[in-house]
PDB file of C-alpha atoms in Angstrom:
ATOM      1  CA  MET A 619     101.193 126.503 101.410  1.00 42.00           C
ATOM      2  CA  LEU A 620      98.316 124.043 101.618  1.00 43.00           C
ATOM      3  CA  LYS A 621      95.184 124.972 103.511  1.00 44.00           C
ATOM      4  CA  PRO A 622      94.181 122.904 106.554  1.00 44.00           C
ATOM      5  CA  SER A 623      91.823 120.078 105.727  1.00 43.00           C
ATOM      6  CA  THR A 624      88.102 120.433 106.245  1.00 43.00           C
ATOM      7  CA  ASN A 625      87.662 116.662 106.058  1.00 42.00           C
ATOM      8  CA  SER A 626      85.390 115.415 108.838  1.00 40.00           C
ATOM      9  CA  TYR A 627      87.768 112.514 109.588  1.00 42.00           C
ATOM     10  CA  CYS A 628      90.508 114.882 110.741  1.00 44.00           C
ATOM     11  CA  ASP A 629      90.212 115.715 114.419  1.00 45.00           C
ATOM     12  CA  PRO A 630      90.670 119.456 115.037  1.00 40.00           C
ATOM     13  CA  TYR A 631      90.857 118.799 118.796  1.00 38.00           C
ATOM     14  CA  PHE A 632      93.899 116.562 118.422  1.00 44.00           C
ATOM     15  CA  PRO A 633      96.293 118.659 116.356  1.00 46.00           C
ATOM     16  CA  ARG A 634      99.882 117.669 115.710  1.00 51.00           C
ATOM     17  CA  PRO A 635     102.295 119.688 117.877  1.00 47.00           C
ATOM     18  CA  PRO A 636     103.885 122.441 115.776  1.00 46.00           C
ATOM     19  CA  ASP A 637     107.409 121.344 116.703  1.00 47.00           C
ATOM     20  CA  VAL A 638     106.870 117.735 115.507  1.00 46.00           C
ATOM     21  CA  PRO A 639     106.743 117.723 111.708  1.00 52.00           C
ATOM     22  CA  GLY A 640     105.074 114.684 110.221  1.00 58.00           C
ATOM     23  CA  GLY A 641     104.038 112.874 113.381  1.00 64.00           C
ATOM     24  CA  PHE A 642     104.612 112.222 117.038  1.00 75.00           C
ATOM     25  CA  GLU A 643     107.662 110.333 118.237  1.00 84.00           C
ATOM     26  CA  GLN A 644     107.149 106.581 117.906  1.00 87.00           C
ATOM     27  CA  ILE A 645     106.272 104.850 121.172  1.00 89.00           C
ATOM     28  CA  GLY A 646     105.904 101.324 119.747  1.00 88.00           C
ATOM     29  CA  LYS A 647     109.114  99.370 120.223  1.00 91.00           C
ATOM     30  CA  GLU A 648     109.216  97.438 116.970  1.00 93.00           C
ATOM     31  CA  ASN A 649     110.668  98.245 113.561  1.00 94.00           C
ATOM     32  CA  ALA A 650     107.229  98.290 111.928  1.00 96.00           C
ATOM     33  CA  THR A 651     104.934 100.311 109.710  1.00 96.00           C
ATOM     34  CA  ILE A 652     101.281 100.437 108.779  1.00 97.00           C
ATOM     35  CA  LEU A 653     101.292  99.743 105.044  1.00 96.00           C
ATOM     36  CA  VAL A 654      98.670 101.075 102.653  1.00 96.00           C
ATOM     37  CA  LEU A 655      98.285 100.449  98.933  1.00 94.00           C
ATOM     38  CA  CYS A 656      95.662 102.829  97.580  1.00 94.00           C
ATOM     39  CA  ARG A 657      94.793 105.446  94.986  1.00 94.00           C
ATOM     40  CA  ASN A 658      94.266 109.175  95.347  1.00 97.00           C
ATOM     41  CA  TRP A 659      90.523 108.765  94.716  1.00 96.00           C
ATOM     42  CA  GLU A 660      90.307 106.367  97.683  1.00 96.00           C
ATOM     43  CA  LEU A 661      91.152 109.175 100.124  1.00 97.00           C
ATOM     44  CA  PRO A 662      87.775 109.158 101.962  1.00 97.00           C
ATOM     45  CA  GLY A 663      87.987 105.384 102.459  1.00 97.00           C
ATOM     46  CA  ILE A 664      91.566 105.389 103.697  1.00 97.00           C
ATOM     47  CA  LEU A 665      90.829 108.264 106.071  1.00 97.00           C
ATOM     48  CA  LYS A 666      87.983 106.190 107.497  1.00 97.00           C
ATOM     49  CA  SER A 667      90.355 103.235 107.995  1.00 97.00           C
ATOM     50  CA  MET A 668      93.041 105.468 109.475  1.00 97.00           C
ATOM     51  CA  ARG A 669      90.630 107.074 111.939  1.00 97.00           C
ATOM     52  CA  SER A 670      89.481 103.656 113.079  1.00 97.00           C
ATOM     53  CA  LEU A 671      92.988 102.188 113.459  1.00 97.00           C
ATOM     54  CA  GLU A 672      94.342 105.329 115.112  1.00 96.00           C
ATOM     55  CA  ASP A 673      91.474 105.311 117.620  1.00 95.00           C
ATOM     56  CA  ARG A 674      91.715 101.585 118.369  1.00 96.00           C
ATOM     57  CA  PHE A 675      95.480 101.073 118.266  1.00 96.00           C
ATOM     58  CA  ASN A 676      98.006 103.516 116.876  1.00 95.00           C
ATOM     59  CA  LYS A 677      97.177 106.478 119.117  1.00 93.00           C
ATOM     60  CA  ASN A 678      99.086 104.549 121.787  1.00 93.00           C
ATOM     61  CA  TYR A 679     102.111 103.635 119.647  1.00 94.00           C
ATOM     62  CA  HIS A 680     102.513 106.194 116.822  1.00 95.00           C
ATOM     63  CA  TYR A 681     103.825 103.693 114.299  1.00 96.00           C
ATOM     64  CA  PRO A 682     104.561 105.258 110.902  1.00 96.00           C
ATOM     65  CA  TRP A 683     102.191 104.976 107.956  1.00 97.00           C
ATOM     66  CA  THR A 684     103.659 103.994 104.581  1.00 96.00           C
ATOM     67  CA  PHE A 685     101.545 104.656 101.480  1.00 97.00           C
ATOM     68  CA  LEU A 686     102.202 103.110  98.067  1.00 95.00           C
ATOM     69  CA  ASN A 687     100.653 103.987  94.702  1.00 94.00           C
ATOM     70  CA  ASP A 688     101.509 103.397  91.043  1.00 93.00           C
ATOM     71  CA  VAL A 689     100.917 107.092  90.367  1.00 94.00           C
ATOM     72  CA  PRO A 690     102.192 110.017  92.448  1.00 95.00           C
ATOM     73  CA  PHE A 691     100.071 110.919  95.455  1.00 96.00           C
ATOM     74  CA  SER A 692      98.279 114.248  95.298  1.00 96.00           C
ATOM     75  CA  GLU A 693      99.183 116.996  97.743  1.00 95.00           C
ATOM     76  CA  GLU A 694      95.635 116.802  99.122  1.00 95.00           C
ATOM     77  CA  PHE A 695      96.101 113.071  99.798  1.00 96.00           C
ATOM     78  CA  LYS A 696      99.398 113.706 101.576  1.00 96.00           C
ATOM     79  CA  LEU A 697      98.002 116.603 103.586  1.00 94.00           C
ATOM     80  CA  GLN A 698      94.933 114.779 104.824  1.00 95.00           C
ATOM     81  CA  THR A 699      96.605 111.436 105.572  1.00 96.00           C
ATOM     82  CA  SER A 700      99.494 113.069 107.406  1.00 94.00           C
ATOM     83  CA  ALA A 701      96.976 115.071 109.444  1.00 93.00           C
ATOM     84  CA  MET A 702      95.160 111.860 110.375  1.00 95.00           C
ATOM     85  CA  ALA A 703      98.246 109.861 111.351  1.00 95.00           C
ATOM     86  CA  SER A 704      99.706 109.960 114.846  1.00 94.00           C
ATOM     87  CA  GLY A 705     103.010 108.665 113.481  1.00 94.00           C
ATOM     88  CA  LYS A 706     105.148 109.858 110.616  1.00 94.00           C
ATOM     89  CA  THR A 707     103.894 109.348 107.069  1.00 95.00           C
ATOM     90  CA  GLU A 708     105.805 108.425 103.945  1.00 95.00           C
ATOM     91  CA  TYR A 709     104.705 108.045 100.346  1.00 97.00           C
ATOM     92  CA  GLY A 710     106.185 105.687  97.781  1.00 94.00           C
ATOM     93  CA  PHE A 711     105.818 105.403  94.026  1.00 94.00           C
ATOM     94  CA  ILE A 712     105.611 101.866  92.623  1.00 91.00           C
ATOM     95  CA  PRO A 713     107.747 101.664  89.462  1.00 91.00           C
ATOM     96  CA  PRO A 714     105.952 100.369  86.339  1.00 90.00           C
ATOM     97  CA  PRO A 715     107.946  97.083  86.151  1.00 88.00           C
ATOM     98  CA  ASP A 716     106.734  96.207  89.669  1.00 86.00           C
ATOM     99  CA  TRP A 717     103.111  97.151  88.923  1.00 86.00           C
ATOM    100  CA  ASN A 718     102.367  96.384  85.282  1.00 85.00           C
ATOM    101  CA  VAL A 719     102.014  93.008  83.602  1.00 85.00           C
ATOM    102  CA  PRO A 720     105.521  91.517  83.318  1.00 84.00           C
ATOM    103  CA  GLU A 721     107.079  91.530  79.863  1.00 87.00           C
ATOM    104  CA  ASN A 722     107.439  87.739  79.844  1.00 90.00           C
ATOM    105  CA  ILE A 723     103.649  87.238  80.037  1.00 86.00           C
ATOM    106  CA  ASN A 724     101.905  86.104  76.848  1.00 91.00           C
ATOM    107  CA  ILE A 725      99.541  89.056  76.321  1.00 90.00           C
ATOM    108  CA  THR A 726      97.310  87.114  73.906  1.00 92.00           C
ATOM    109  CA  LYS A 727      96.719  84.440  76.535  1.00 92.00           C
ATOM    110  CA  TYR A 728      96.336  87.095  79.236  1.00 88.00           C
ATOM    111  CA  ASP A 729      93.625  88.855  77.184  1.00 88.00           C
ATOM    112  CA  GLU A 730      91.850  85.512  76.645  1.00 92.00           C
ATOM    113  CA  CYS A 731      91.863  84.890  80.393  1.00 89.00           C
ATOM    114  CA  VAL A 732      90.456  88.356  81.092  1.00 89.00           C
ATOM    115  CA  LYS A 733      87.710  87.776  78.516  1.00 92.00           C
ATOM    116  CA  ASN A 734      86.933  84.389  80.091  1.00 93.00           C
ATOM    117  CA  MET A 735      86.703  85.940  83.564  1.00 91.00           C
ATOM    118  CA  VAL A 736      84.319  88.627  82.289  1.00 92.00           C
ATOM    119  CA  GLU A 737      82.119  86.015  80.597  1.00 93.00           C
ATOM    120  CA  ASN A 738      82.020  83.984  83.829  1.00 92.00           C
ATOM    121  CA  ASP A 739      81.217  87.002  86.024  1.00 92.00           C
ATOM    122  CA  VAL A 740      84.409  86.656  88.055  1.00 90.00           C
ATOM    123  CA  ILE A 741      84.555  89.533  90.514  1.00 90.00           C
ATOM    124  CA  TYR A 742      86.922  92.209  89.173  1.00 86.00           C
ATOM    125  CA  GLY A 743      87.500  89.935  86.171  1.00 86.00           C
ATOM    126  CA  HIS A 744      87.522  92.940  83.851  1.00 85.00           C
ATOM    127  CA  SER A 745      89.991  94.936  85.943  1.00 87.00           C
ATOM    128  CA  ARG A 746      93.613  94.770  84.868  1.00 84.00           C
ATOM    129  CA  SER A 747      94.461  97.143  87.690  1.00 85.00           C
ATOM    130  CA  TYR A 748      92.997  94.674  90.194  1.00 86.00           C
ATOM    131  CA  ARG A 749      95.162  91.886  88.705  1.00 84.00           C
ATOM    132  CA  ASN A 750      98.200  94.168  89.014  1.00 82.00           C
ATOM    133  CA  MET A 751      97.311  94.853  92.645  1.00 83.00           C
ATOM    134  CA  CYS A 752      96.959  91.131  93.441  1.00 83.00           C
ATOM    135  CA  ARG A 753     100.331  90.358  91.871  1.00 82.00           C
ATOM    136  CA  PHE A 754     101.919  93.296  93.682  1.00 80.00           C
ATOM    137  CA  ASN A 755     100.484  92.249  97.056  1.00 83.00           C
ATOM    138  CA  SER A 756     101.658  88.680  96.434  1.00 83.00           C
ATOM    139  CA  GLY A 757     105.287  89.648  96.495  1.00 78.00           C
ATOM    140  CA  TYR A 758     106.364  92.923  94.968  1.00 79.00           C
ATOM    141  CA  PHE A 759     105.421  95.128  97.932  1.00 84.00           C
ATOM    142  CA  PHE A 760     108.343  93.901 100.030  1.00 83.00           C
ATOM    143  CA  ARG A 761     110.768  94.746  97.216  1.00 85.00           C
ATOM    144  CA  GLN A 762     109.954  98.431  97.497  1.00 89.00           C
ATOM    145  CA  LYS A 763     112.848 100.368  98.999  1.00 92.00           C
ATOM    146  CA  ILE A 764     110.488 102.361 101.224  1.00 93.00           C
ATOM    147  CA  VAL A 765     109.258  99.094 102.828  1.00 92.00           C
ATOM    148  CA  GLN A 766     112.583  97.252 103.077  1.00 92.00           C
ATOM    149  CA  LYS A 767     113.728  99.191 106.120  1.00 93.00           C
ATOM    150  CA  TYR A 768     110.934  97.620 108.196  1.00 95.00           C
ATOM    151  CA  LYS A 769     110.886  94.180 109.767  1.00 93.00           C
ATOM    152  CA  TRP A 770     107.096  94.123 110.228  1.00 93.00           C
ATOM    153  CA  TYR A 771     104.098  95.649 108.532  1.00 93.00           C
ATOM    154  CA  PHE A 772     100.354  95.830 109.157  1.00 94.00           C
ATOM    155  CA  ARG A 773      98.486  96.126 105.884  1.00 94.00           C
ATOM    156  CA  VAL A 774      95.410  98.354 105.842  1.00 96.00           C
ATOM    157  CA  GLU A 775      92.907  98.935 103.061  1.00 94.00           C
ATOM    158  CA  PRO A 776      90.344 101.688 102.507  1.00 96.00           C
ATOM    159  CA  ASP A 777      86.943 101.442 104.208  1.00 96.00           C
ATOM    160  CA  VAL A 778      88.048  99.119 107.022  1.00 95.00           C
ATOM    161  CA  GLU A 779      86.625  99.623 110.480  1.00 96.00           C
ATOM    162  CA  TYR A 780      87.940  98.195 113.749  1.00 95.00           C
ATOM    163  CA  PHE A 781      85.380  97.692 116.505  1.00 95.00           C
ATOM    164  CA  CYS A 782      87.594  96.758 119.468  1.00 95.00           C
ATOM    165  CA  ASP A 783      90.620  98.341 121.052  1.00 95.00           C
ATOM    166  CA  PHE A 784      93.868  96.430 120.573  1.00 93.00           C
ATOM    167  CA  GLN A 785      94.840  95.044 123.980  1.00 90.00           C
ATOM    168  CA  MET A 786      98.494  94.723 122.958  1.00 91.00           C
ATOM    169  CA  ASP A 787     100.932  95.772 120.280  1.00 94.00           C
ATOM    170  CA  PRO A 788     100.535  93.171 117.492  1.00 92.00           C
ATOM    171  CA  PHE A 789     104.107  93.871 116.351  1.00 93.00           C
ATOM    172  CA  GLU A 790     105.678  92.904 119.670  1.00 90.00           C
ATOM    173  CA  ASP A 791     107.208  89.471 119.983  1.00 76.00           C
ATOM    174  CA  LEU A 792     105.679  87.728 122.968  1.00 54.00           C
TER     175      LEU A 792
END
Protein backbone atom coordinates (compact mmCIF):
# COMPACT_ATOMS: atom_id res chain seq x y z
CA MET A 1 0.00 0.00 0.00
CA LEU A 2 1.21 3.50 -0.82
CA LYS A 3 1.95 5.93 1.98
CA PRO A 4 -0.08 9.15 2.22
CA SER A 5 1.51 12.05 0.41
CA THR A 6 3.55 14.62 2.27
CA ASN A 7 3.26 17.04 -0.65
CA SER A 8 2.39 20.54 0.56
CA TYR A 9 -0.23 20.93 -2.20
CA CYS A 10 -2.39 18.17 -0.73
CA ASP A 11 -4.80 19.48 1.87
CA PRO A 12 -4.85 17.26 4.97
CA TYR A 13 -7.91 19.15 6.26
CA PHE A 14 -9.98 18.20 3.23
CA PRO A 15 -9.56 14.44 3.00
CA ARG A 16 -11.54 12.27 0.62
CA PRO A 17 -14.32 10.38 2.44
CA PRO A 18 -13.24 6.77 3.00
CA ASP A 19 -16.38 5.40 1.34
CA VAL A 20 -15.81 7.35 -1.91
CA PRO A 21 -12.89 5.79 -3.77
CA GLY A 22 -11.28 8.07 -6.32
CA GLY A 23 -13.33 11.21 -5.81
CA PHE A 24 -16.56 12.78 -4.70
CA GLU A 25 -19.75 12.32 -6.68
CA GLN A 26 -19.88 14.71 -9.63
CA ILE A 27 -22.10 17.74 -9.06
CA GLY A 28 -21.46 19.43 -12.42
CA LYS A 29 -24.22 18.58 -14.87
CA GLU A 30 -22.21 18.22 -18.06
CA ASN A 31 -20.42 15.27 -19.64
CA ALA A 32 -17.01 16.89 -19.19
CA THR A 33 -13.51 16.32 -17.89
CA ILE A 34 -10.47 18.35 -16.95
CA LEU A 35 -7.80 17.12 -19.37
CA VAL A 36 -4.10 17.11 -18.58
CA LEU A 37 -1.18 16.12 -20.79
CA CYS A 38 1.94 15.94 -18.65
CA ARG A 39 4.93 13.88 -17.57
CA ASN A 40 5.69 12.22 -14.25
CA TRP A 41 8.47 14.75 -13.56
CA GLU A 42 5.93 17.59 -13.90
CA LEU A 43 4.09 16.44 -10.76
CA PRO A 44 4.85 19.56 -8.66
CA GLY A 45 3.64 21.83 -11.47
CA ILE A 46 0.44 19.92 -12.12
CA LEU A 47 -0.33 19.78 -8.40
CA LYS A 48 0.02 23.56 -8.32
CA SER A 49 -2.42 23.87 -11.25
CA MET A 50 -4.81 21.37 -9.70
CA ARG A 51 -4.83 23.16 -6.34
CA SER A 52 -5.60 26.44 -8.07
CA LEU A 53 -8.38 25.05 -10.28
CA GLU A 54 -9.89 23.01 -7.46
CA ASP A 55 -9.95 26.08 -5.20
CA ARG A 56 -11.37 28.41 -7.86
CA PHE A 57 -13.78 26.09 -9.65
CA ASN A 58 -13.88 22.32 -9.32
CA LYS A 59 -14.48 22.14 -5.56
CA ASN A 60 -18.05 23.12 -6.43
CA TYR A 61 -18.54 20.64 -9.30
CA HIS A 62 -16.20 17.65 -8.83
CA TYR A 63 -15.61 17.11 -12.53
CA PRO A 64 -13.24 14.21 -13.25
CA TRP A 65 -9.58 14.72 -14.10
CA THR A 66 -8.16 12.82 -17.08
CA PHE A 67 -4.37 12.53 -17.36
CA LEU A 68 -2.52 11.50 -20.51
CA ASN A 69 1.15 10.59 -20.95
CA ASP A 70 3.24 8.75 -23.54
CA VAL A 71 4.81 6.71 -20.75
CA PRO A 72 2.99 5.03 -17.86
CA PHE A 73 2.25 7.27 -14.89
CA SER A 74 4.13 6.49 -11.70
CA GLU A 75 2.24 5.33 -8.63
CA GLU A 76 3.42 8.48 -6.83
CA PHE A 77 1.92 10.63 -9.61
CA LYS A 78 -1.38 8.77 -9.39
CA LEU A 79 -1.46 8.91 -5.60
CA GLN A 80 -0.78 12.62 -5.33
CA THR A 81 -3.03 13.75 -8.20
CA SER A 82 -5.94 11.61 -7.02
CA ALA A 83 -5.49 13.06 -3.53
CA MET A 84 -5.63 16.58 -4.95
CA ALA A 85 -8.70 16.05 -7.14
CA SER A 86 -12.23 16.52 -5.84
CA GLY A 87 -13.55 14.41 -8.72
CA LYS A 88 -12.53 11.00 -9.97
CA THR A 89 -9.17 10.62 -11.69
CA GLU A 90 -8.22 8.49 -14.66
CA TYR A 91 -4.89 7.90 -16.37
CA GLY A 92 -4.35 7.14 -20.04
CA PHE A 93 -1.36 5.93 -22.00
CA ILE A 94 -0.84 7.52 -25.43
CA PRO A 95 0.14 4.80 -27.92
CA PRO A 96 3.38 5.43 -29.87
CA PRO A 97 1.63 5.89 -33.26
CA ASP A 98 -0.40 8.77 -31.77
CA TRP A 99 2.64 10.38 -30.11
CA ASN A 100 5.70 9.75 -32.27
CA VAL A 101 6.55 11.23 -35.65
CA PRO A 102 4.25 9.57 -38.21
CA GLU A 103 5.86 6.99 -40.48
CA ASN A 104 4.93 8.95 -43.62
CA ILE A 105 7.10 11.92 -42.57
CA ASN A 106 10.38 12.39 -44.43
CA ILE A 107 12.83 12.06 -41.52
CA THR A 108 15.70 13.68 -43.47
CA LYS A 109 13.60 16.79 -44.06
CA TYR A 110 12.32 16.67 -40.48
CA ASP A 111 15.90 16.62 -39.15
CA GLU A 112 16.81 19.55 -41.43
CA CYS A 113 13.87 21.53 -40.05
CA VAL A 114 14.89 20.78 -36.46
CA LYS A 115 18.46 21.88 -37.23
CA ASN A 116 17.14 25.08 -38.85
CA MET A 117 14.97 25.84 -35.81
CA VAL A 118 17.94 25.35 -33.47
CA GLU A 119 20.12 27.65 -35.60
CA ASN A 120 17.38 30.31 -35.55
CA ASP A 121 16.81 30.05 -31.79
CA VAL A 122 13.19 28.95 -32.18
CA ILE A 123 11.80 28.24 -28.73
CA TYR A 124 11.80 24.47 -28.13
CA GLY A 125 13.26 24.10 -31.63
CA HIS A 126 15.55 21.32 -30.42
CA SER A 127 12.79 19.37 -28.68
CA ARG A 128 11.26 16.52 -30.63
CA SER A 129 9.05 15.78 -27.65
CA TYR A 130 7.64 19.31 -27.83
CA ARG A 131 6.86 18.80 -31.55
CA ASN A 132 5.13 15.52 -30.67
CA MET A 133 3.10 17.31 -28.00
CA CYS A 134 2.03 20.07 -30.42
CA ARG A 135 0.92 17.53 -33.02
CA PHE A 136 -0.89 15.51 -30.36
CA ASN A 137 -2.71 18.57 -28.99
CA SER A 138 -3.66 19.58 -32.54
CA GLY A 139 -5.83 16.55 -33.03
CA TYR A 140 -4.75 13.24 -31.59
CA PHE A 141 -5.96 13.89 -28.03
CA PHE A 142 -9.62 13.51 -29.00
CA ARG A 143 -8.89 10.13 -30.60
CA GLN A 144 -7.89 8.66 -27.25
CA LYS A 145 -10.49 6.20 -26.00
CA ILE A 146 -10.29 7.63 -22.48
CA VAL A 147 -11.32 11.07 -23.82
CA GLN A 148 -13.97 9.98 -26.34
CA LYS A 149 -16.61 9.38 -23.69
CA TYR A 150 -16.69 13.12 -22.90
CA LYS A 151 -18.48 15.84 -24.82
CA TRP A 152 -16.43 18.68 -23.29
CA TYR A 153 -12.97 19.10 -21.86
CA PHE A 154 -11.02 21.84 -20.08
CA ARG A 155 -7.33 21.52 -20.81
CA VAL A 156 -4.93 22.32 -17.98
CA GLU A 157 -1.15 22.48 -18.01
CA PRO A 158 1.41 22.39 -15.20
CA ASP A 159 2.25 25.61 -13.34
CA VAL A 160 -1.00 27.43 -14.16
CA GLU A 161 -2.59 29.62 -11.53
CA TYR A 162 -6.14 30.97 -11.50
CA PHE A 163 -6.68 34.22 -9.61
CA CYS A 164 -10.48 34.54 -9.66
CA ASP A 165 -13.29 32.23 -8.69
CA PHE A 166 -15.35 30.90 -11.60
CA GLN A 167 -18.78 32.53 -11.34
CA MET A 168 -20.40 29.76 -13.40
CA ASP A 169 -19.74 26.32 -14.78
CA PRO A 170 -17.89 26.89 -18.08
CA PHE A 171 -19.17 23.54 -19.37
CA GLU A 172 -22.83 24.47 -19.04
CA ASP A 173 -24.68 25.56 -22.14
CA LEU A 174 -26.28 28.92 -21.48
